[in-house]
Coordinates of C-alpha atoms in Angstrom, one line a residue:
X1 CA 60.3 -41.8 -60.1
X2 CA 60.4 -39.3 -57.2
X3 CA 60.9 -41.1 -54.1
X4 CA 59.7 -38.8 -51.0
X5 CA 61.9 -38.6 -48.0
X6 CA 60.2 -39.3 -44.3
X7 CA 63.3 -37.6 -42.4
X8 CA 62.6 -34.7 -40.3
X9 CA 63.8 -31.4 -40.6
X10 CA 64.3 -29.6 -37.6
X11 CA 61.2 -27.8 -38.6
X12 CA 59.5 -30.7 -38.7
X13 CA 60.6 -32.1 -35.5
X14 CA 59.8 -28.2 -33.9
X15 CA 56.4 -28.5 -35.0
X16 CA 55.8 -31.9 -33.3
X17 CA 57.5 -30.8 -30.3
X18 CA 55.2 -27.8 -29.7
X19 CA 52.1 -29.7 -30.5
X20 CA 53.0 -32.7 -28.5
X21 CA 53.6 -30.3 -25.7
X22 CA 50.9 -28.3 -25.8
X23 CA 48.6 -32.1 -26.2
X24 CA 50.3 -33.4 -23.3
X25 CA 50.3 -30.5 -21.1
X26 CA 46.3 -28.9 -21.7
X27 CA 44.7 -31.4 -23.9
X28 CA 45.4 -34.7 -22.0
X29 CA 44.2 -32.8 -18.4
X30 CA 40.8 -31.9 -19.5
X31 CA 40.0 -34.6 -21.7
X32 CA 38.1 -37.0 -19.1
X33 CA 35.8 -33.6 -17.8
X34 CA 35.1 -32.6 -21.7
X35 CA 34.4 -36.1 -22.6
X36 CA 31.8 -36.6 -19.4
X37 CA 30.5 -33.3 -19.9
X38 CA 29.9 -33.7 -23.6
X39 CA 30.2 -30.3 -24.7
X40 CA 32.2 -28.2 -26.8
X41 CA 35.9 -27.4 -25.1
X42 CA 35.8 -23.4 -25.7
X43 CA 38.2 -23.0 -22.7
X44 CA 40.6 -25.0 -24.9
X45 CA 40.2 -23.9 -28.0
X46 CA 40.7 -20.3 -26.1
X47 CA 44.2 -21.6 -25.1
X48 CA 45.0 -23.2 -28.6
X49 CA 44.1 -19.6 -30.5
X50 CA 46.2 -17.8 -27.6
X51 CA 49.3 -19.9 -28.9
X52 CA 48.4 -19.6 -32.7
X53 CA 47.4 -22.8 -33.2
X54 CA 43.8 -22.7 -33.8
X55 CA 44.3 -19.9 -36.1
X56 CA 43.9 -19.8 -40.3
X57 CA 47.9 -18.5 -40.2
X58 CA 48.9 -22.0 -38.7
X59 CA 46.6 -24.3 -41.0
X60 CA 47.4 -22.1 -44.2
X61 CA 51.3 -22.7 -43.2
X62 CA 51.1 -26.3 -42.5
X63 CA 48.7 -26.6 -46.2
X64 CA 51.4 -25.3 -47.9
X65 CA 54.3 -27.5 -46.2
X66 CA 55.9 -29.1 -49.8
X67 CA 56.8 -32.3 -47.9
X68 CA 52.5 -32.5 -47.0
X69 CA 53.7 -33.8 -43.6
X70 CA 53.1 -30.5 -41.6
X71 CA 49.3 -31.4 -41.3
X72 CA 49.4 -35.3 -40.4
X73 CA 51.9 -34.4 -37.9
X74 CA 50.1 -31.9 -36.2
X75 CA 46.8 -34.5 -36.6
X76 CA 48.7 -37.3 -34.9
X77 CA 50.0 -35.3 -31.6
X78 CA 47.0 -33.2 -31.1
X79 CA 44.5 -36.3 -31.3
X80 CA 47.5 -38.2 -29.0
X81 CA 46.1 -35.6 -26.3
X82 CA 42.1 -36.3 -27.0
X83 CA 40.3 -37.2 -30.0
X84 CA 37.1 -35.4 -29.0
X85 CA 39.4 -32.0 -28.1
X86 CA 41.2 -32.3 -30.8
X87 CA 38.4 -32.8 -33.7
X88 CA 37.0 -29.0 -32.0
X89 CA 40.4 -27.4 -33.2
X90 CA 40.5 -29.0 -36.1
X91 CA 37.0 -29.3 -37.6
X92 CA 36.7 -25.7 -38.8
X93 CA 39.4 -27.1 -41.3
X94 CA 37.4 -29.2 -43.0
X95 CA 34.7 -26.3 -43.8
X96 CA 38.2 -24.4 -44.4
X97 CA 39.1 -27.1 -46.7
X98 CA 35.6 -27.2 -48.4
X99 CA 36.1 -23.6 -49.5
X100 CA 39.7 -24.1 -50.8
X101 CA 38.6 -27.0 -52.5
X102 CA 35.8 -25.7 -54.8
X103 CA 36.1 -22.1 -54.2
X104 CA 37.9 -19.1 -56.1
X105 CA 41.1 -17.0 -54.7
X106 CA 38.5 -14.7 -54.1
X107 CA 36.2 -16.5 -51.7
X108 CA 38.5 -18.0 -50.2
X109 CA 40.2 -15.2 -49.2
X110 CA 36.9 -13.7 -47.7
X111 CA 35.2 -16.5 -46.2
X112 CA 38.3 -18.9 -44.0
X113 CA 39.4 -16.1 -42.0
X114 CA 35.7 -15.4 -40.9
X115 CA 36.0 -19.3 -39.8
X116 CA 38.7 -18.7 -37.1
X117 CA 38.8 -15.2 -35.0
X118 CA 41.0 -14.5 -32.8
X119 CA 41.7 -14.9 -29.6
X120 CA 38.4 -13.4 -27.1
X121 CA 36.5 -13.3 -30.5
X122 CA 36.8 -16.9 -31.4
X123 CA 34.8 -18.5 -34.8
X124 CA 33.9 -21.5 -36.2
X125 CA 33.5 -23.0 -39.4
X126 CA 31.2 -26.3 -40.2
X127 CA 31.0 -28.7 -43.7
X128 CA 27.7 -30.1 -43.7
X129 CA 27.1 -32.9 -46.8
X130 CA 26.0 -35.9 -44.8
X131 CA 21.9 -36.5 -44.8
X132 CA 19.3 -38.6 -43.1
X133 CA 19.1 -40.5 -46.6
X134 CA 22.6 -39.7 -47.9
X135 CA 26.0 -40.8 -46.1
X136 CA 27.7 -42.7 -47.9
X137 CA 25.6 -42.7 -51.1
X138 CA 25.9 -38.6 -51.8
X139 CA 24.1 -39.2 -54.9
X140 CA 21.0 -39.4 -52.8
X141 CA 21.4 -36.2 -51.3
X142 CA 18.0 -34.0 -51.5
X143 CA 19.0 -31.0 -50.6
X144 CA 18.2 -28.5 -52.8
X145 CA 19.4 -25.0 -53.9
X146 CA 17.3 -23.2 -56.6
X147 CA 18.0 -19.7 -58.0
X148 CA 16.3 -16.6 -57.9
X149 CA 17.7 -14.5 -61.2
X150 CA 15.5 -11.4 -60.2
X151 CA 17.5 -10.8 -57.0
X152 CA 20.9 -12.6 -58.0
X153 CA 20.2 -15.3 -55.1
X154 CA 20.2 -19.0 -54.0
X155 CA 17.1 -20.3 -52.0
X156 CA 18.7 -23.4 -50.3
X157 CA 16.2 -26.0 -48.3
X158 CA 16.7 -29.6 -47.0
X159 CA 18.2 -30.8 -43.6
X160 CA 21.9 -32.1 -43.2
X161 CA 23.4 -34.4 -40.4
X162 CA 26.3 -35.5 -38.7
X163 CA 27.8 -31.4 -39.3
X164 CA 31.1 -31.3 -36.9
X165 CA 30.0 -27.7 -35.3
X166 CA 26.8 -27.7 -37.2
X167 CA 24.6 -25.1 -36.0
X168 CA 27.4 -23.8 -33.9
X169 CA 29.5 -23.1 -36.7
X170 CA 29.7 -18.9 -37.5
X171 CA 29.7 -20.3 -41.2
X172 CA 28.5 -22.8 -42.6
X173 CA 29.7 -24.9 -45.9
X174 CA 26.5 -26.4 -47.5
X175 CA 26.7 -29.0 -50.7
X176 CA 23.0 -29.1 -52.3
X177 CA 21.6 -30.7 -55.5
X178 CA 20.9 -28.2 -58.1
X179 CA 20.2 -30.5 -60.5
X180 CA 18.6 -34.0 -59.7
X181 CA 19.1 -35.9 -63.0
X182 CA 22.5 -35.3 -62.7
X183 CA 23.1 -37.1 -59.2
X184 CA 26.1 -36.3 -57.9
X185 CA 27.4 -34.1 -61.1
X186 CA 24.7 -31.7 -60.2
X187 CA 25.7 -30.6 -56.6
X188 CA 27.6 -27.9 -55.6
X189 CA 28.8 -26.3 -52.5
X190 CA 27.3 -22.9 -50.7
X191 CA 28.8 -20.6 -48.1
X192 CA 25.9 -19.4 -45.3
X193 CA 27.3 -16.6 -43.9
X194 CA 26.5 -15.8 -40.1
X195 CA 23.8 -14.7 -38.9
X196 CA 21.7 -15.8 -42.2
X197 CA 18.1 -16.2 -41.9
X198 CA 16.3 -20.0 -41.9
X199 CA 19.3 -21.9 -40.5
X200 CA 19.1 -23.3 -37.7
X201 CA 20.5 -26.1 -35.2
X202 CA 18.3 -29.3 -35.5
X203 CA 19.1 -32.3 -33.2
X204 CA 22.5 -32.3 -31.0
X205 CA 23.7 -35.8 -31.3
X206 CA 25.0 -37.8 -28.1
X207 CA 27.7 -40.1 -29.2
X208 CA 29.9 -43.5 -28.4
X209 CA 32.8 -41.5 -28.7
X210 CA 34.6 -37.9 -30.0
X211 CA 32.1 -36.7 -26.9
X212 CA 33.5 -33.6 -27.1
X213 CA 33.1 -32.4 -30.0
X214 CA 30.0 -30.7 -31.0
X215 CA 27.8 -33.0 -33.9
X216 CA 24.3 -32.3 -34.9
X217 CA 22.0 -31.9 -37.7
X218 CA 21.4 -28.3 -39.1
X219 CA 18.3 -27.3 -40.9
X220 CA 17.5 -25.3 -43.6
X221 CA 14.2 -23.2 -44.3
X222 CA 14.3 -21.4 -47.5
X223 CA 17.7 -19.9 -46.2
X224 CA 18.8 -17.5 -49.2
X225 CA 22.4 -16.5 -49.8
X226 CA 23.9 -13.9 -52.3
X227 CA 25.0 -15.3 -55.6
X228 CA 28.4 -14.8 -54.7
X229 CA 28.2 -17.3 -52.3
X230 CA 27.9 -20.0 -54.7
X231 CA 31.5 -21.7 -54.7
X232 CA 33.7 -21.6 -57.9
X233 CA 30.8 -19.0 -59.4
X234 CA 27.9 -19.2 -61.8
X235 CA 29.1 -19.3 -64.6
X236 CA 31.6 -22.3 -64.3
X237 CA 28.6 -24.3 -62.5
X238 CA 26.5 -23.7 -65.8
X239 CA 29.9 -24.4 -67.9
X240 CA 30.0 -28.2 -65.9
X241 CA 26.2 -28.6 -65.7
X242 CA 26.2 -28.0 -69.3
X243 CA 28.7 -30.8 -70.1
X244 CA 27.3 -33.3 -67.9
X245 CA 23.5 -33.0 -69.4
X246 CA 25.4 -33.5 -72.8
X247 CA 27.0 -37.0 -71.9
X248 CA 30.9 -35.6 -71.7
X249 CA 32.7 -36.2 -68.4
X250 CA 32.6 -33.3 -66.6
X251 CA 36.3 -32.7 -65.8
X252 CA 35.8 -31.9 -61.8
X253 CA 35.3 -33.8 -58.8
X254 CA 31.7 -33.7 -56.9
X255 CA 31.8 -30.8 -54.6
X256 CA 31.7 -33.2 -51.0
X257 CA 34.1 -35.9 -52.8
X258 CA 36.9 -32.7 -53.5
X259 CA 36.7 -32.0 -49.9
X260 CA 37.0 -35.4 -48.6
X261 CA 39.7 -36.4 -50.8
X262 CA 42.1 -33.4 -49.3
X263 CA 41.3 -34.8 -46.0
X264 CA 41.6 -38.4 -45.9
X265 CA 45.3 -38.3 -45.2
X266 CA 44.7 -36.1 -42.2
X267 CA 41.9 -38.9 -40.9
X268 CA 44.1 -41.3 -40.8
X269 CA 46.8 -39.0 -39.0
X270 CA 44.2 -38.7 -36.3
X271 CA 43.4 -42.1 -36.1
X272 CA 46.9 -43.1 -35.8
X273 CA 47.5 -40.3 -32.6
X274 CA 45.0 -41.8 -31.1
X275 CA 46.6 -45.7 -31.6
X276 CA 50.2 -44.3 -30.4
X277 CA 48.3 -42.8 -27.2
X278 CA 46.4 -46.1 -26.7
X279 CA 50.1 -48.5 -27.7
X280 CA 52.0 -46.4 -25.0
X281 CA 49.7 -46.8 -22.0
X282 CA 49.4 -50.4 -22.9
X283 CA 53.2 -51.0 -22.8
X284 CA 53.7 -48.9 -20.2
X285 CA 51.3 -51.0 -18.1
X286 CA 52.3 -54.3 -19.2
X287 CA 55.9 -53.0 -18.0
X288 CA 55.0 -52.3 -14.3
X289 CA 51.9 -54.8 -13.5
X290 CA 53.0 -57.8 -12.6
X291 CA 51.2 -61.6 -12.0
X292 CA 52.6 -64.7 -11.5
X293 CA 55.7 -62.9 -9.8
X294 CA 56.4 -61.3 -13.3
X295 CA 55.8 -58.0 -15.2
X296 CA 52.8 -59.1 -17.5
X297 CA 55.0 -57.9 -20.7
X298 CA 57.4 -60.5 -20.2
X299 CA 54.8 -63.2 -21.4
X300 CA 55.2 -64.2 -24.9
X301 CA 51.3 -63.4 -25.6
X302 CA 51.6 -60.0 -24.0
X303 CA 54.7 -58.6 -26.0
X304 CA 53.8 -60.1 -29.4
X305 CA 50.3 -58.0 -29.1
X306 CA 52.5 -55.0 -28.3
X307 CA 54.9 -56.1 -31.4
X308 CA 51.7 -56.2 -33.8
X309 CA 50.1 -53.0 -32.0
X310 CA 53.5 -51.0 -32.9
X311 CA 53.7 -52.5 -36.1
X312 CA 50.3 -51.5 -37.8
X313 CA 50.9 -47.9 -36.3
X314 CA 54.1 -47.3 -37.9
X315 CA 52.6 -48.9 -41.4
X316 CA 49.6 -46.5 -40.9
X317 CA 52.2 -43.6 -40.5
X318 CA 53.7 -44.5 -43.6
X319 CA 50.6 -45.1 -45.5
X320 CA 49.2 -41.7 -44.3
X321 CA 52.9 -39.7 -45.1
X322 CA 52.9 -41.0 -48.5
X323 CA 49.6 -39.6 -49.1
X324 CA 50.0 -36.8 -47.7
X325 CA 52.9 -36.5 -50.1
X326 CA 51.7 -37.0 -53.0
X327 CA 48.7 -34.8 -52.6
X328 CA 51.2 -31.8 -51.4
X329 CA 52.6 -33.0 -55.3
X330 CA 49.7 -32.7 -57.5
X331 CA 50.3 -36.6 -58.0
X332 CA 46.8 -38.3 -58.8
X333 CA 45.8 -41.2 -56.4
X334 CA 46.0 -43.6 -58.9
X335 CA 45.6 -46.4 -56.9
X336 CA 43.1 -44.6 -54.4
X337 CA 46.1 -44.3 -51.9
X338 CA 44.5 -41.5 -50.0
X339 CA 41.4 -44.3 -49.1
X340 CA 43.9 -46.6 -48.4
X341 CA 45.8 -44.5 -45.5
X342 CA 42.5 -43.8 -44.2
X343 CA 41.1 -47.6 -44.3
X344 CA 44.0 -49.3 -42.3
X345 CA 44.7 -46.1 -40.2
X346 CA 41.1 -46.4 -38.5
X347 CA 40.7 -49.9 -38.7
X348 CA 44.5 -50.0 -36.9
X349 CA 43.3 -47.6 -34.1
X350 CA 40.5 -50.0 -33.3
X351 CA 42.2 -52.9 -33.4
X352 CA 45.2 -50.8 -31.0
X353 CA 42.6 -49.4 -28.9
X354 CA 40.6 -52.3 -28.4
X355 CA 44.0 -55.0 -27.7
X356 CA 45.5 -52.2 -25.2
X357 CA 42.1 -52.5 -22.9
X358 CA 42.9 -56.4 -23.4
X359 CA 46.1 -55.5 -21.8
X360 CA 45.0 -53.6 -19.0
X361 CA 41.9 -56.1 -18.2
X362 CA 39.8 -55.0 -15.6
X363 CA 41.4 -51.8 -15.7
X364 CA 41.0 -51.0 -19.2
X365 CA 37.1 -51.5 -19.5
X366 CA 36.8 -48.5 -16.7
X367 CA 37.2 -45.1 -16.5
X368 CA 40.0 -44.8 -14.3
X369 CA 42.1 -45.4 -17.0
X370 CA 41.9 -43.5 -20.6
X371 CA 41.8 -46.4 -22.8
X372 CA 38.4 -47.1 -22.4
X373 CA 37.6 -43.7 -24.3
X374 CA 40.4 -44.2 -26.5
X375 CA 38.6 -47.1 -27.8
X376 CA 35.2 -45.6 -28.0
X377 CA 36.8 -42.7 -29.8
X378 CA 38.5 -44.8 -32.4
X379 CA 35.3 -46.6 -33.6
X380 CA 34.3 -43.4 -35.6
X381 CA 37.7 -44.1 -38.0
X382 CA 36.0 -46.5 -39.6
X383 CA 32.4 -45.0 -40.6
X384 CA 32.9 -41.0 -40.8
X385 CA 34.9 -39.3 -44.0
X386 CA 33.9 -42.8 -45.8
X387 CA 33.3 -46.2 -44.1
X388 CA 35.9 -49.1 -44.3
X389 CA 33.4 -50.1 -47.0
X390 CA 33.6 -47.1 -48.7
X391 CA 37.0 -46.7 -48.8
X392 CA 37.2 -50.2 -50.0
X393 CA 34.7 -49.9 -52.6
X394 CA 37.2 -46.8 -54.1
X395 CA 40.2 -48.9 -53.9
X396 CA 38.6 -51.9 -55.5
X397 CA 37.5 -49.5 -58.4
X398 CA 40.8 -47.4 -58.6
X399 CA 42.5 -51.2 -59.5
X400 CA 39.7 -53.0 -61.6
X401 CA 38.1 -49.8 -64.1
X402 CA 35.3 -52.1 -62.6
X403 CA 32.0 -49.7 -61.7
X404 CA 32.3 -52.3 -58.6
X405 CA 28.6 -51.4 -56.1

């Protein structure tokens, strides 16, 4: 058995260096004005392109990191700074990720550097699955893409929800049913290229938390792409529809599950930056307020909820790095290990977030002090990407065989 190694190379610790700094030194300053104003950071997602790291060069490299840690890494210390900030670098990844995941060389090379720009010409890229009627049950998704042989097109209608830079997005990543019987073995995944006739931006949400980064429903009106935009191609959709009308298994994952399952890992990496930021005020505080003619920290009940705090983050770093690991291996998640660093990574960060404002009493339930959005940001870790529930439901059927509902 290979047993990976969690030591840093100096690479490794470069990487987390430059992110860390460039968290703590433009992220962390802006993130109370982003968060109040609730609306998407471009001045700081100028500043990350400037430096290379909102960039398809910088993802690409850290994708291809053999270790897999390159990517929670960078997760942890940019969402240290600001969750909301840091989900609008990183969510064009995960419409990034959607074409990797189910697309050819081909598309992939043409459509993900469309989904970045460059600095003065910046891009984004959204993954839109979720629906009114269809989170966490994607077999109920009613979208629905229907081709047009006669002009070698797809004629794509139905509304999505909860898109991170929907309608905002340059392109857009689009999984619709193609064939209903087959619930979700008859989906795939579209590219909408800019500028594409009958999309359009439905509701912007306003949210408990991540209030800076853009969320909102996008609509589609008989919105027709080119043929080539169906991911992975015709004729190996027809190949897999094919086998799944005939009973066999169909020997791929459903186009939204393939993304999600790349991503997990780096979920959980986000929800831990945020527990670490939370931890460290917390102790920090408890070091220097004193009651009682005492620093507060020297009370048993105040250090063992730091203990625990620190504990659960370093066991959700682990969980997350092994992941990570084993996806950057081709090594199967028997055991659903990717839902499992995602399940106690968020439900650790609200837990953290939630004991540090305990800490800081008074304090912590304003606005004077960043905990108080810490915790509303964490909350999300445990419902987008999968619930807890979710993410429990795959665990308990990656260890029964059980068709556990």
């Amino acid at each position: 058995m290979t047993v990976p190694s969690f030591d840093l190379d100096q690479d490794h610790l470069d990487l987390r260096e430059w992110v860390h700094t460039f968290a703590a030194d433009v992220i962390r300053p802006a993130a109370h004005e982003w968060d109040e104003k609730e609306e998407f950071p471009w001045p700081i997602l100028e500043e990350a392109s400037k430096i290379g790291l909102y960039s398809l060069d910088f993802f690409a490299t850290q994708s291809f990191d053999e270790t897999g840690l390159g990517i929670p890494i960078t997760m942890e210390e940019l969402f240290w700074g600001d969750a909301g900030i840091g989900l609008s670098i990183v969510g064009t990844a995960l419409a990034a990720a959607g074409v990797s995941s189910n697309g050819t060389p081909e598309q992939v090379g043409e459509w993900v550097p469309q989904m970045f720009g460059t600095p003065g010409d910046l891009k984004l890229g959204a993954f839109c699955s979720s629906e009114p009627d269809a989170g966490s049950d994607v077999g109920a998704m009613r979208t629905r893409a229907t081709y047009d042989e006669a002009k070698d097109e797809w004629v794509i209608n139905g509304t999505k929800t909860w898109a991170t830079n929907g309608g905002l997005a340059d392109i857009h990543v689009v999984t619709a049913v193609i064939d209903p019987e087959l619930r979700t073995r008859g989906q795939a995944s579209f590219v909408v290229p800019p500028g594409t006739k009958g999309l359009s931006q439905g509701q912007k949400f306003h949210k408990h938390g991540i209030r800076a980064s853009h969320t909102a429903e996008v609509v589609l009106d008989h919105v027709r792409v080119p043929g080539s935009c169906l991911l992975g191609g015709k004729e190996k959709l027809d190949a897999r529809l094919a086998k799944a009308r005939d009973g066999a298994r169909s020997g791929g994952s459903n186009a939204s599950m393939a993304t999600f399952e790349r991503t997990r890992p780096a979920v959980g990496a986000q929800a831990i930056g945020i527990a670490r930021a939370a931890y460290e005020i917390a102790l920090e505080y408890a070091k220097t307020r004193e009651q009682f003619g005492k620093a507060i920290i020297e009370n048993q009940a105040i250090a063992f909820a730091l203990a625990d705090m620190l504990v659960s983050i370093e066991a959700s770093r682990l969980l997350v790095w092994r992941a990570a690991w084993m996806a950057s291996q081709g090594k199967r998640f028997e055991s659903a290990e990717g839902s499992m660093s995602k399940l106690f990574a968020g439900e650790t960060a609200v837990r953290v977030t939630g004991q540090a404002m305990q800490i800081l009493g008074g304090n912590g339930f304003t606005r004077e002090y960043p905990v108080e959005r810490m915790a509303r940001d964490a909350k999300i870790y445990t419902i987008f990407e999968g619930t807890s529930e979710i993410q429990r439901l795959v665990i308990a059927r990656s260890i029964s065989g059980a068709p556990i509902r």
